[in-house]
CSV table of C-alpha atoms and ligand atoms in Angstrom, one decimal:
chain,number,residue,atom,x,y,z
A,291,UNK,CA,-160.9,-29.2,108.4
A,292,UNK,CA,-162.8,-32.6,108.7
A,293,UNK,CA,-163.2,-34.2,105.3
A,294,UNK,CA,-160.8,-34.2,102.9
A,295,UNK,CA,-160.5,-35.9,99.2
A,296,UNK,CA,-157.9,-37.0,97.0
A,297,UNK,CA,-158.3,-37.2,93.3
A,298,UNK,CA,-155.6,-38.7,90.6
A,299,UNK,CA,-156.0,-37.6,87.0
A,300,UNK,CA,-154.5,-37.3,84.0
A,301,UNK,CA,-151.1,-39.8,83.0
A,302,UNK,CA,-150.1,-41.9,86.1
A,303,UNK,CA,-147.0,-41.6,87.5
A,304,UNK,CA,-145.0,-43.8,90.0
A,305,UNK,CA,-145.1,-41.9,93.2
A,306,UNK,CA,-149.0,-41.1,93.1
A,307,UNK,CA,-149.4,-44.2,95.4
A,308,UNK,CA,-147.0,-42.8,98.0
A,309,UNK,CA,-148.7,-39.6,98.0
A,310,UNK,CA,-152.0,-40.8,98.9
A,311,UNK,CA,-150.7,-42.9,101.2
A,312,UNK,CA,-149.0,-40.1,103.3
A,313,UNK,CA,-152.0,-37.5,103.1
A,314,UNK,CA,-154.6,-40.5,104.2
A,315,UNK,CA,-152.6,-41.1,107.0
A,316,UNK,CA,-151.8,-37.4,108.2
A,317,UNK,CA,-155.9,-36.6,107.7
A,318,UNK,CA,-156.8,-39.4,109.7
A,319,UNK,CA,-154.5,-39.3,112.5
A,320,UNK,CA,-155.8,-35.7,113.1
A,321,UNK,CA,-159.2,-37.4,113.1
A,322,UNK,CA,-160.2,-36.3,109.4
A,323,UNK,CA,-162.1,-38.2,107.5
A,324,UNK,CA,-160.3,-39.3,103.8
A,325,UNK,CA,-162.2,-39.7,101.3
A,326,UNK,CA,-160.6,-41.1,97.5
A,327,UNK,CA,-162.1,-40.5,94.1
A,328,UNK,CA,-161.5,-42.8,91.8
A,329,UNK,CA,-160.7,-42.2,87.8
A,330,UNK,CA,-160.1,-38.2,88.5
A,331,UNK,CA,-162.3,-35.7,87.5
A,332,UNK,CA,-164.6,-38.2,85.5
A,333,UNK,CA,-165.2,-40.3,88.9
A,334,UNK,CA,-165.8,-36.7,90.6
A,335,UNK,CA,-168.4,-35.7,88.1
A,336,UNK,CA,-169.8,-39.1,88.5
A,337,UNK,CA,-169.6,-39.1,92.3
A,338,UNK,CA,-167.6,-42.2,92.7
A,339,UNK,CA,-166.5,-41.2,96.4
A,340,UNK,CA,-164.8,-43.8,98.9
A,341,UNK,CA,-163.5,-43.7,102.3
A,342,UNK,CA,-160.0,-44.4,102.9
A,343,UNK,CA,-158.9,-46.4,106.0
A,344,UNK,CA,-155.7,-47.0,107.2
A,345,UNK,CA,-156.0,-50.5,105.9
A,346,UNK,CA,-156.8,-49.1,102.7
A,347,UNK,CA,-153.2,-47.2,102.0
A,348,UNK,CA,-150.9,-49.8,104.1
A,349,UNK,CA,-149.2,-51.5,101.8
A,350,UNK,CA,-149.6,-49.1,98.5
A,351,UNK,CA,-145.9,-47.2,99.0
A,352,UNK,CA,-144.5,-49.5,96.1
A,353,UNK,CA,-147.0,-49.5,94.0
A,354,UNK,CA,-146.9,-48.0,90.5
A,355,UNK,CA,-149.6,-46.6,89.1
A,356,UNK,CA,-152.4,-45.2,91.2
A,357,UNK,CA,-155.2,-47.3,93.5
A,358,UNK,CA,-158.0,-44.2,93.0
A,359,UNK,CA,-157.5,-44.9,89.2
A,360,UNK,CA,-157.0,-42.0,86.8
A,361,UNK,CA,-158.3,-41.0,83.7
A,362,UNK,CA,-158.6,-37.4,81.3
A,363,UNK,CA,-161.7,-36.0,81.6
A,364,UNK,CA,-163.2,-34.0,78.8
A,365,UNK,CA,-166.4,-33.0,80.5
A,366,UNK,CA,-164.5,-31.4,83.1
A,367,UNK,CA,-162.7,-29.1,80.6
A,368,UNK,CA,-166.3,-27.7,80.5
A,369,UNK,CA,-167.9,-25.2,82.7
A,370,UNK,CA,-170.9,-27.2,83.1
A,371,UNK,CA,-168.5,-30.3,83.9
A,372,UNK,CA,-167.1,-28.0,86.3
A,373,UNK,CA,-170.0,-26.7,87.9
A,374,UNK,CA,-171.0,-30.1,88.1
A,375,UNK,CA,-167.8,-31.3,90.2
A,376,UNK,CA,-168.4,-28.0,92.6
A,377,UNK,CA,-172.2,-29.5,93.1
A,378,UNK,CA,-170.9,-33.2,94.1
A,379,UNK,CA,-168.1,-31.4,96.6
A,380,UNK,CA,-170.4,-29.4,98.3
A,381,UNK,CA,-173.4,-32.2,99.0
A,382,UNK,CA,-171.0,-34.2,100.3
A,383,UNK,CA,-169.6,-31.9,102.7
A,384,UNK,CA,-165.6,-32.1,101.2
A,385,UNK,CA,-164.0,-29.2,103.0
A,386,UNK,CA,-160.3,-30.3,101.3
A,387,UNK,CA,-159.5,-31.9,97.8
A,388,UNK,CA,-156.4,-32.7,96.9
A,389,UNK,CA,-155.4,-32.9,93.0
A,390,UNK,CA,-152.1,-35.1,92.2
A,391,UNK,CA,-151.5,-34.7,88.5
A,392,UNK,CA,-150.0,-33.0,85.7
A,393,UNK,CA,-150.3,-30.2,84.1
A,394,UNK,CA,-153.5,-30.6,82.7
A,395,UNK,CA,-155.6,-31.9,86.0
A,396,UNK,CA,-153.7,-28.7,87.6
A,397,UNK,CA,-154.9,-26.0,85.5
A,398,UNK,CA,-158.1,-28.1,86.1
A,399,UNK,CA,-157.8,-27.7,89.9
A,400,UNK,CA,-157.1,-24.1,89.2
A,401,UNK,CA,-160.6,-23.6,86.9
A,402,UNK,CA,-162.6,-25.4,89.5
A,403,UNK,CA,-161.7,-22.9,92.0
A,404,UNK,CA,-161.8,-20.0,89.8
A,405,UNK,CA,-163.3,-16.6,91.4
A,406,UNK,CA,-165.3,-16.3,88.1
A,407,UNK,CA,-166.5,-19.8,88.0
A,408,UNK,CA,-167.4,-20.2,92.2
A,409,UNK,CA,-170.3,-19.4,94.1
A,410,UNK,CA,-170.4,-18.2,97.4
A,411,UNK,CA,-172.1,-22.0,98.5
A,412,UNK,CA,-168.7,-23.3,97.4
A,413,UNK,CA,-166.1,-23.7,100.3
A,414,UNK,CA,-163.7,-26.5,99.0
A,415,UNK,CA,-160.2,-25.6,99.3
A,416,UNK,CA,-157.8,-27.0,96.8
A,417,UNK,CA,-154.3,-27.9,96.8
A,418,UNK,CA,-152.2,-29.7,93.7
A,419,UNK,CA,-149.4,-31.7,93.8
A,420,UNK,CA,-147.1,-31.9,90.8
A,421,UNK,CA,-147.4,-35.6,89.8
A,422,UNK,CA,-145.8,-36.4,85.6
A,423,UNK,CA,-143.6,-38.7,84.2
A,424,UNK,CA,-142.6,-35.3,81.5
A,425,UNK,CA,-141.2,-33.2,84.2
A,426,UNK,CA,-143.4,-30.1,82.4
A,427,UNK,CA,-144.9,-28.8,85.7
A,428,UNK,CA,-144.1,-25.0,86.4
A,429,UNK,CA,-142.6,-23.9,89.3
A,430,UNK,CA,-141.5,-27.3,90.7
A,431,UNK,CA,-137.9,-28.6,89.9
A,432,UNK,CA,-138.9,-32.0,90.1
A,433,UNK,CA,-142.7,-33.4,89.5
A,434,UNK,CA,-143.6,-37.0,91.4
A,435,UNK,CA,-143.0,-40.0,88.7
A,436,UNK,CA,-140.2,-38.3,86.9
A,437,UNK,CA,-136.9,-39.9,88.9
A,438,UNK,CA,-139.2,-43.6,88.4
A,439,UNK,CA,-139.3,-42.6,83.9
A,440,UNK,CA,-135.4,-41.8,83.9
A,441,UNK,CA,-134.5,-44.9,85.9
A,442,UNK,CA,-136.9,-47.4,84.1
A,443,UNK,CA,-135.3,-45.3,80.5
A,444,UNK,CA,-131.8,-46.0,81.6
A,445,UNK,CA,-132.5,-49.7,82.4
A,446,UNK,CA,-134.0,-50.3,79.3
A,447,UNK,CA,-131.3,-48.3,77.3
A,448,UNK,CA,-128.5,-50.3,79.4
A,449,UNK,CA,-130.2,-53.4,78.1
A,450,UNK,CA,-130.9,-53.1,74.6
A,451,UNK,CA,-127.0,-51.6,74.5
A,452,UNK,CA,-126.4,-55.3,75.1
A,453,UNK,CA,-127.6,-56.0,72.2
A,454,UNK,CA,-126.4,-53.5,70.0
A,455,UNK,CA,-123.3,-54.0,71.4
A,456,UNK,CA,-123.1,-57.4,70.3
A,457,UNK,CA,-124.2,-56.9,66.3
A,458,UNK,CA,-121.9,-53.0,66.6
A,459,UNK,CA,-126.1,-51.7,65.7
A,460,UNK,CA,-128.0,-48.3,65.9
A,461,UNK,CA,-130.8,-48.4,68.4
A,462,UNK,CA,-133.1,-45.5,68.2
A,463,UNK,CA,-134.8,-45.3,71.4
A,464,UNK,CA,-138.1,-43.6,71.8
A,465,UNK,CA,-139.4,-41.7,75.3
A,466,UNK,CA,-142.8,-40.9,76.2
A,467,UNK,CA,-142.4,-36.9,77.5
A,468,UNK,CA,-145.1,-35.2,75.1
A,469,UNK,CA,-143.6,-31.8,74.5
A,470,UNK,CA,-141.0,-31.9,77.3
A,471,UNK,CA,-137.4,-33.3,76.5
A,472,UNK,CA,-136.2,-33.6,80.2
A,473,UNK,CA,-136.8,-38.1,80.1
A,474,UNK,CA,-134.8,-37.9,77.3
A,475,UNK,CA,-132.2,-35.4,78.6
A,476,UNK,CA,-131.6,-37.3,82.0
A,477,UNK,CA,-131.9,-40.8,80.4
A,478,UNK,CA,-129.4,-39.6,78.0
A,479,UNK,CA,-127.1,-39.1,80.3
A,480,UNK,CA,-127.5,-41.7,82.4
A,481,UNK,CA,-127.5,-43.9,79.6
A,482,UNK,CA,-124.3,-42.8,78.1
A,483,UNK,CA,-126.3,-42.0,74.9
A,484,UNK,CA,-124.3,-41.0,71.8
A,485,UNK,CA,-127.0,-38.3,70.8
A,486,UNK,CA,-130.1,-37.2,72.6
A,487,UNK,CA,-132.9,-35.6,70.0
A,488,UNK,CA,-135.5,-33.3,71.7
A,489,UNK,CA,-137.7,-30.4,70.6
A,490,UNK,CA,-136.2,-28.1,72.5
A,491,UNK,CA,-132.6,-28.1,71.1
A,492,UNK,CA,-134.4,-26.1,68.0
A,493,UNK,CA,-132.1,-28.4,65.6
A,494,UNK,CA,-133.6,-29.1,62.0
A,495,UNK,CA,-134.9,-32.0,60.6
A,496,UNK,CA,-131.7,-31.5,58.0
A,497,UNK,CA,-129.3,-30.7,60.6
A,498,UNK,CA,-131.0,-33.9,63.0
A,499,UNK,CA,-130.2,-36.2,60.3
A,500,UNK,CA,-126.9,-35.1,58.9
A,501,UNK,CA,-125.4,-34.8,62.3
A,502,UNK,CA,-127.4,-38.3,63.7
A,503,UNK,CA,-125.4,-39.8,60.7
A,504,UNK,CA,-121.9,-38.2,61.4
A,505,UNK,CA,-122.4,-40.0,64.8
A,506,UNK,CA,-123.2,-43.6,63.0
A,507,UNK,CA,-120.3,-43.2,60.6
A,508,UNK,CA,-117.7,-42.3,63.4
A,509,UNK,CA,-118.8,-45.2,66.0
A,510,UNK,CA,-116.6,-47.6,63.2
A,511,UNK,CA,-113.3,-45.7,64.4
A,512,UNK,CA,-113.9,-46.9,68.0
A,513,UNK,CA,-112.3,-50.1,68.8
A,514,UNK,CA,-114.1,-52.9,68.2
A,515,UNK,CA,-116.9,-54.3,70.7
A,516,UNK,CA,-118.7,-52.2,73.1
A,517,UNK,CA,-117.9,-49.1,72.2
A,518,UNK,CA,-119.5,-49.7,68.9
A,519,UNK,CA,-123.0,-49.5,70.0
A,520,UNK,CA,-125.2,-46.3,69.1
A,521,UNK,CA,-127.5,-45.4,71.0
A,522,UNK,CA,-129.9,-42.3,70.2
A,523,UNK,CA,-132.9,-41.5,72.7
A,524,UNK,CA,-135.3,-39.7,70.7
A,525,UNK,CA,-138.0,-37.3,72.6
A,526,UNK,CA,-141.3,-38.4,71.6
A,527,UNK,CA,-141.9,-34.2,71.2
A,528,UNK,CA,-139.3,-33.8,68.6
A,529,UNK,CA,-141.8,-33.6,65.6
A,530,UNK,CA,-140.1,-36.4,63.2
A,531,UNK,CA,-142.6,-39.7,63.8
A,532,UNK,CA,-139.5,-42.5,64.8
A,533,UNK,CA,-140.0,-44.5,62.2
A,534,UNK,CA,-139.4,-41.6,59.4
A,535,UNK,CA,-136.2,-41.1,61.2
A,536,UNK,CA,-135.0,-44.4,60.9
A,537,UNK,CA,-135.9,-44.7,57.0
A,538,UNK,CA,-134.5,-41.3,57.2
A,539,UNK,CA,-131.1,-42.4,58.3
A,540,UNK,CA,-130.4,-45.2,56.6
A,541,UNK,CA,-130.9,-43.9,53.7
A,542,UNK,CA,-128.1,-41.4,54.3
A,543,UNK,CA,-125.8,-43.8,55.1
A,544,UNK,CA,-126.6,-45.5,51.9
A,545,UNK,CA,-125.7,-42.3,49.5
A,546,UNK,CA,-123.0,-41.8,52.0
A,547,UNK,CA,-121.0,-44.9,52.1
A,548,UNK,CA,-123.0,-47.0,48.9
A,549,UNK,CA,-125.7,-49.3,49.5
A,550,UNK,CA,-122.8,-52.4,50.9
A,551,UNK,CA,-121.2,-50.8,53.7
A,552,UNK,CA,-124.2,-48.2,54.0
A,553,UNK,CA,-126.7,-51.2,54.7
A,554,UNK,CA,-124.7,-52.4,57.3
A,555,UNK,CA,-125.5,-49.9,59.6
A,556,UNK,CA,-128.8,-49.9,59.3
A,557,UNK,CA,-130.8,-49.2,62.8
A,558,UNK,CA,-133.2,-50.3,65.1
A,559,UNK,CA,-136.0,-48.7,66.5
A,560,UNK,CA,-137.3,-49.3,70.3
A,561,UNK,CA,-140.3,-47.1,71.2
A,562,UNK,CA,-140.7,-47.4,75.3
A,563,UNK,CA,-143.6,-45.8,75.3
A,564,UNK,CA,-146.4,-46.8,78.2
A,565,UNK,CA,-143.9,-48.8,80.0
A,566,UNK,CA,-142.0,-45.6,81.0
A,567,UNK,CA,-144.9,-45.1,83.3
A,568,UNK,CA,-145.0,-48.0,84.9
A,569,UNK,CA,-142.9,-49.5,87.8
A,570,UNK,CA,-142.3,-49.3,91.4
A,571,UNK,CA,-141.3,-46.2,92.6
A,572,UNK,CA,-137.9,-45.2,93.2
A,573,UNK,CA,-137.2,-44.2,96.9
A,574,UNK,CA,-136.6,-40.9,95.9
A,575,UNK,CA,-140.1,-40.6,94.2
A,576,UNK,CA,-141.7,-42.4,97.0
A,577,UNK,CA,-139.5,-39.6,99.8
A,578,UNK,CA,-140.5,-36.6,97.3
A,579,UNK,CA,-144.4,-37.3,97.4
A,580,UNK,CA,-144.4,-38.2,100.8
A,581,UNK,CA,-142.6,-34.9,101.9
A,582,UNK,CA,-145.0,-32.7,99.0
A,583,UNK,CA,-148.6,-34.9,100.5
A,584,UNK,CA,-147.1,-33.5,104.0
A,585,UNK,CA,-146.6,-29.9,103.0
A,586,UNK,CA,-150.2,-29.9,101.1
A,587,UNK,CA,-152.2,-31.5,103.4
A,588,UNK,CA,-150.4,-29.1,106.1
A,589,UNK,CA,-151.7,-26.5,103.4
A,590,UNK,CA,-155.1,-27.2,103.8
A,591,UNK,CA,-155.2,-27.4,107.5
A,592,UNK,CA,-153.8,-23.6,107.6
A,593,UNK,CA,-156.7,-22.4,105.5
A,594,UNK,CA,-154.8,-22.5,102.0
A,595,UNK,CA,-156.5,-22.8,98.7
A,596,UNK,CA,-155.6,-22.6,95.0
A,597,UNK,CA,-151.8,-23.7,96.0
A,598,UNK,CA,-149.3,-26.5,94.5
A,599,UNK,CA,-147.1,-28.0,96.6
A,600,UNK,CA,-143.3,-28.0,95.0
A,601,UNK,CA,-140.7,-29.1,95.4
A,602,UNK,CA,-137.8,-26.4,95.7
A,603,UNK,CA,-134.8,-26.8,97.4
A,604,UNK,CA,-133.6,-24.0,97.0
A,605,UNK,CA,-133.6,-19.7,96.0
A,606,UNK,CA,-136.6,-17.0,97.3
A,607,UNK,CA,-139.6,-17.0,95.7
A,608,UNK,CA,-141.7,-13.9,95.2
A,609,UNK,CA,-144.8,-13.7,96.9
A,610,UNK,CA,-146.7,-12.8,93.9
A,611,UNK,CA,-145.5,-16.3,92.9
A,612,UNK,CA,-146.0,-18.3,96.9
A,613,UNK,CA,-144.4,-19.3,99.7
A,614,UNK,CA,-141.6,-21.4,101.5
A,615,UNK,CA,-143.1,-24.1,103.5
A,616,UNK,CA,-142.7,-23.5,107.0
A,617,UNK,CA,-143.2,-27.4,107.0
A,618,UNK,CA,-140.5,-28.4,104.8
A,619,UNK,CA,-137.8,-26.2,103.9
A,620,UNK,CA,-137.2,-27.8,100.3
A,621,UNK,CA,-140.3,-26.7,99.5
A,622,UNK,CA,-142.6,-23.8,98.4
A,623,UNK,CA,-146.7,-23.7,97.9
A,624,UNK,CA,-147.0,-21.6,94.8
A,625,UNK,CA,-149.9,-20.1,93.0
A,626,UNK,CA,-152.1,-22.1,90.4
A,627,UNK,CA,-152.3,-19.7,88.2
A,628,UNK,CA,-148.5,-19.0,88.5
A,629,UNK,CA,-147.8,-22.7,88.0
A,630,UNK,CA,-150.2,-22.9,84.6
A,631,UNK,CA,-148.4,-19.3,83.3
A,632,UNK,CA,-144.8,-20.8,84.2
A,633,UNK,CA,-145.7,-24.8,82.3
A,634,UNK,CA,-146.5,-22.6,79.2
A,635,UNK,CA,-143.5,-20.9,78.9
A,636,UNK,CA,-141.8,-23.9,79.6
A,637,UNK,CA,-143.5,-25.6,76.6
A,638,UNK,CA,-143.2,-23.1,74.2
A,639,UNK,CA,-139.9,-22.3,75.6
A,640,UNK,CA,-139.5,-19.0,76.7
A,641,UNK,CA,-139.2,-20.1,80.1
A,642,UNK,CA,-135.7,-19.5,81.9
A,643,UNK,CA,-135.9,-23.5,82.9
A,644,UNK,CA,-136.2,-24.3,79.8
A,645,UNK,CA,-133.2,-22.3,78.4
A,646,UNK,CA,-131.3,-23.6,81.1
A,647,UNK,CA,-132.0,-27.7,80.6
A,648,UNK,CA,-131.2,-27.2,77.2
A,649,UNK,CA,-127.9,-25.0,77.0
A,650,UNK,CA,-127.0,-27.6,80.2
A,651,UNK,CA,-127.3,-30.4,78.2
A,652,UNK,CA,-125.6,-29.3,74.8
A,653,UNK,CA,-122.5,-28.3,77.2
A,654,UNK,CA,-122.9,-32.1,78.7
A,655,UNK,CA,-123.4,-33.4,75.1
A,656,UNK,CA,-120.1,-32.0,73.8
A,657,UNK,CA,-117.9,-33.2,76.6
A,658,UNK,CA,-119.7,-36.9,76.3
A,659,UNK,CA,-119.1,-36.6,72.7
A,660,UNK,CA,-115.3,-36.4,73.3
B,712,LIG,O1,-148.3,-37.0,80.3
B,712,LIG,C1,-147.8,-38.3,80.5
B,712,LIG,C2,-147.8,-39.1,79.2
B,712,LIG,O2,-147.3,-40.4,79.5
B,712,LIG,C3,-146.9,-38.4,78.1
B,712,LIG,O3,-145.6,-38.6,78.3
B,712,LIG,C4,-147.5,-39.1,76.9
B,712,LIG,O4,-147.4,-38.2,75.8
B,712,LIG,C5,-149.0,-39.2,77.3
B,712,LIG,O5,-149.1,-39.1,78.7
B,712,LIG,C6,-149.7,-40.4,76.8
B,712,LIG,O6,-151.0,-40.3,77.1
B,712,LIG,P1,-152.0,-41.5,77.1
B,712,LIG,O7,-151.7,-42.4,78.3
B,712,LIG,O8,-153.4,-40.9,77.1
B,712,LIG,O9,-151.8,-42.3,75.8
């Protein structure tokens, strides 16, 4: 393998930096040429190729967001988009092409190498690697970005708790995550929240509320001080816009406890959104898509295609599903398609994963709420 590209698309995550970084500098010290693609599938279309030097991905590691630029493409979701893409691969000569994205620019990855879709003039392997803030990626315990979101949620939870601390308030805080409630599972429990709200509890909007309230009313038999503060992390997924919760709320604790002492609780709302994304990468993130660059670029060079690299630590995986790494033993290469059948059933919930994060987290939830 001599030419290999890297492409970034969908939602950035921290992390994407440090995987470029790594796979650049393993292609070119085994005399491969790197090539970038800036703004993901929409700069492939477009055929917005560079080379990558060494100089190019020095000092990138602790940078958030992504240098190559990201963006959604529509046109891609579109055979002609995608035939497109397979025509600017082949003319200029890309033997390798690396996807680091979610799960959108990996079922893309998966369609533009689909045996349906591909003609025999087509030779570009490609390998994903699992790179969301939401933590909805199939198959891989962790996706690149996700350790950076809980970290940047806690801090921002441990500092409006100062506040709310200070005037005994309810802050409602908001998390990006689309459909997945794992930022707001993990930051709850970093955070110390007194209730985390997330689609996949399968709670009511009745029993949400009603029980959200309990929690208000009982935070005025702690002692006085610190302990008062409520905080509530709130899964963007959940289905009850923020701001209808709040009106929602207070206006239980009015009937509740009269419009005097049912006022005075009245909440705050804090939606994170887009800055959950942002950030230097924690080491972790920054170790996690340096080790998953390694084991796909490694992928490529043994003649793999149609692959994710995940990370795994741990259990056998079928083959019908992939592989261990014979690079890296915390992780496995698994199948495309496996990866986009496994991130539906984790959205809609059927997945195992799923089940388990959210029994997991209920059994946390009623120790913390001791
Ligand atoms: O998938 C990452 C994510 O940040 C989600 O958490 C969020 O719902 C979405 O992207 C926001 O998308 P956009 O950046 O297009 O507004």
């Amino acid at each position: 393998m001599k030419k290999v590209a890297i492409l970034t698309s969908g939602g950035d995550a921290p992390g994407m930096n440090a995987a470029i970084r790594a796979a650049t500098k393993i292609g070119l010290a085994r005399d491969m040429e790197m090539i970038g693609i800036e703004h993901g599938y929409q700069g492939l279309l477009a055929g917005a190729l560079v080379p990558l030097s060494t100089a190019d991905v020095a000092d990138i590691i602790h940078l958030g967001g992504t240098v190559l630029g990201s963006a959604r493409s529509t046109e891609f979701r579109e055979r002609a988009g995608r035939d497109q893409a397979r025509r600017v691969l082949t003319q200029h000569g890309i033997e390798g092409l690396l996807v680091i994205g979610g799960n959108g620019s990996l079922a893309g990855a998966a369609a533009l190498t689909a045996p349906d879709e591909v003609g025999a003039d087509f030779q570009t392997a490609v390998i994903g690697l699992p790179a969301s803030i939401d933590n909805d990626v199939g198959l891989t315990m962790y996706a690149i970005g996700v350790d950076t979101a809980v970290n940047t949620i806690m801090e921002a939870c441990d500092k409006v708790s100062d506040t709310a601390s200070a005037h005994e308030r309810t802050f409602i805080v908001e998390v990006m995550g689309r459909d997945s409630g794992y930022l707001a599972m993990s930051s709850g429990i970093a955070a110390a929240a007194d209730a985390v709200l997330f689609r996949e509890s399968g709670k009511s909007h009745d029993e949400i509320v009603s029980a959200v309230t309990d929690i208000i009313i009982r935070s005025r038999d702690r002692p006085r001080g610190r302990s008062r503060r409520v905080l509530i992390i709130k899964a963007e997924g959940l289905g009850i816009p923020t701001v209808k919760l709040k009106s929602e709320l207070d206006a239980e604790l009015r009937k509740r406890l009269g419009d005097e002492v049912g006022g005075s609780f009245e909440s705050r709302v804090l939606v994170l959104g887009h800055l959950v994304r942002g950030g230097s990468p924690t080491a972790s993130d920054r170790m996690r898509a340096s080790r998953l660059a390694n084991v796909a670029m490694r992928a490529l060079i043994a003649g793999h295609t149609r692959l994710m690299a995940a990370w795994n630590p741990g259990g056998p995986i079928p083959p019908e599903i992939g592989f261990r790494s014979t690079d890296d033993p915390l992780c496995t290469l698994v199948k495309l398609e496996a990866v986009a059948a496994e991130t539906a059933k984790l959205l809609d919930g059927s997945s195992p994963t799923t089940k388990r994060r959210a029994r997991m987290f209920e059994e946390i939830a009623d120790v913390l709420a001791l």
